[in-house]
Amino acid sequence: VSTQSTGSEPAKIEAGSFEFTETESFLKTAEDLLTPYEWGRYDLLLLPGSFPYGGMENPCLTFITPTLLAGDRSLTGVVAHEIAHSWMGNLVTSKTWEHFWLNEGFTVFV
């Protein structure tokens, strides 16, 4: 996996970099449990406070809410969850929305 970076508005860059410093170790753990990460690069983008979800994964990039900036890394499990979606949801997914629960179920399990 290429170097992970955190992007945001300038006022939140330092807090985001501190908060999500363990992201690379989350990726390594997922690779140890599953298979090599297929997307080449993984980045985080802190969106404005109006973003209505904790996180939303996409191949190579996860959108996250600034409400995860607790200052003590206590909410980084959301990032680990979104990383797991790189396998369960992005790499392998259900044929239809009827079984979408499998994506979330396997992601929570990992």
Short mmCIF file of C-alpha atoms in Angstrom, two decimals:
data_model
loop_
_atom_site.label_atom_id
_atom_site.label_comp_id
_atom_site.label_asym_id
_atom_site.label_seq_id
_atom_site.Cartn_x
_atom_site.Cartn_y
_atom_site.Cartn_z
CA VAL A 1 0.00 0.00 0.00
CA SER A 2 1.30 3.39 -0.95
CA THR A 3 1.73 5.98 1.79
CA GLN A 4 -1.55 6.98 3.38
CA SER A 5 -2.35 10.65 3.68
CA THR A 6 -5.08 12.68 5.34
CA GLY A 7 -6.58 15.63 3.50
CA SER A 8 -8.77 18.34 4.93
CA GLU A 9 -9.25 22.04 5.22
CA PRO A 10 -6.05 23.58 6.64
CA ALA A 11 -7.46 24.07 10.14
CA LYS A 12 -8.01 20.30 10.60
CA ILE A 13 -4.93 18.80 8.91
CA GLU A 14 -2.81 18.55 12.06
CA ALA A 15 -5.63 17.06 14.15
CA GLY A 16 -6.50 14.59 11.39
CA SER A 17 -2.89 13.51 10.93
CA PHE A 18 -2.61 12.88 14.68
CA GLU A 19 -5.96 11.15 15.02
CA PHE A 20 -5.50 8.74 12.12
CA THR A 21 -1.79 7.94 12.48
CA GLU A 22 -2.63 4.22 12.98
CA THR A 23 -4.30 3.89 9.56
CA GLU A 24 -1.31 2.18 7.98
CA SER A 25 -1.26 -0.44 10.75
CA PHE A 26 -5.01 -1.03 10.18
CA LEU A 27 -4.27 -1.71 6.52
CA LYS A 28 -1.43 -4.09 7.42
CA THR A 29 -3.66 -5.99 9.83
CA ALA A 30 -6.39 -6.30 7.21
CA GLU A 31 -3.86 -7.62 4.70
CA ASP A 32 -2.63 -10.15 7.27
CA LEU A 33 -6.20 -11.33 7.89
CA LEU A 34 -7.41 -11.26 4.28
CA THR A 35 -5.39 -10.71 1.09
CA PRO A 36 -3.10 -7.96 -0.19
CA TYR A 37 -4.76 -4.56 -0.56
CA GLU A 38 -5.74 -4.28 -4.24
CA TRP A 39 -6.21 -0.55 -4.67
CA GLY A 40 -2.59 0.63 -4.45
CA ARG A 41 -3.15 3.72 -2.30
CA TYR A 42 -5.34 4.58 0.66
CA ASP A 43 -6.14 8.13 1.72
CA LEU A 44 -8.55 9.80 4.12
CA LEU A 45 -10.45 12.99 3.38
CA LEU A 46 -11.97 14.87 6.31
CA LEU A 47 -15.13 16.49 5.03
CA PRO A 48 -17.05 19.42 6.54
CA GLY A 49 -19.10 18.82 9.67
CA SER A 50 -22.26 18.59 7.57
CA PHE A 51 -21.14 15.17 6.23
CA PRO A 52 -23.88 12.95 7.68
CA TYR A 53 -21.95 9.66 8.16
CA GLY A 54 -18.97 8.54 10.23
CA GLY A 55 -17.25 7.32 7.09
CA MET A 56 -17.89 6.32 3.50
CA GLU A 57 -15.38 4.09 1.76
CA ASN A 58 -14.39 4.24 -1.86
CA PRO A 59 -11.50 2.43 -3.53
CA CYS A 60 -8.35 4.36 -2.55
CA LEU A 61 -10.16 7.03 -0.52
CA THR A 62 -12.43 7.17 2.51
CA PHE A 63 -14.53 10.21 3.37
CA ILE A 64 -14.75 10.79 7.12
CA THR A 65 -16.55 13.23 9.36
CA PRO A 66 -14.62 15.65 11.57
CA THR A 67 -16.71 14.41 14.50
CA LEU A 68 -14.15 11.54 14.64
CA LEU A 69 -11.48 14.04 15.77
CA ALA A 70 -11.72 13.17 19.46
CA GLY A 71 -8.11 14.11 20.18
CA ASP A 72 -7.36 10.74 21.78
CA ARG A 73 -7.74 8.32 18.83
CA SER A 74 -10.73 6.69 20.52
CA LEU A 75 -12.93 6.79 17.40
CA THR A 76 -10.45 5.39 14.87
CA GLY A 77 -12.35 2.10 14.77
CA VAL A 78 -14.55 3.78 12.17
CA VAL A 79 -11.52 4.02 9.87
CA ALA A 80 -10.69 0.35 10.48
CA HIS A 81 -14.29 -0.49 9.55
CA GLU A 82 -14.08 1.53 6.34
CA ILE A 83 -10.76 -0.13 5.47
CA ALA A 84 -12.43 -3.54 5.84
CA HIS A 85 -14.91 -2.41 3.18
CA SER A 86 -11.97 -2.39 0.75
CA TRP A 87 -12.45 -6.16 0.73
CA MET A 88 -16.07 -6.61 1.84
CA GLY A 89 -17.98 -4.22 -0.36
CA ASN A 90 -15.47 -2.91 -2.89
CA LEU A 91 -13.49 -6.00 -3.89
CA VAL A 92 -16.29 -8.50 -3.29
CA THR A 93 -19.89 -7.37 -3.14
CA SER A 94 -23.45 -8.64 -3.42
CA LYS A 95 -25.17 -8.95 -6.77
CA THR A 96 -28.16 -6.94 -5.56
CA TRP A 97 -29.11 -4.64 -2.67
CA GLU A 98 -31.18 -7.47 -1.22
CA HIS A 99 -28.03 -8.93 0.32
CA PHE A 100 -26.24 -5.70 1.15
CA TRP A 101 -26.30 -6.81 4.78
CA LEU A 102 -23.54 -9.28 3.87
CA ASN A 103 -21.15 -6.40 3.09
CA GLU A 104 -21.76 -4.84 6.49
CA GLY A 105 -21.85 -8.18 8.29
CA PHE A 106 -18.49 -9.38 6.99
CA THR A 107 -16.99 -5.91 7.50
CA VAL A 108 -18.04 -5.88 11.16
CA PHE A 109 -16.67 -9.41 11.54
CA VAL A 110 -13.25 -8.40 10.14
#
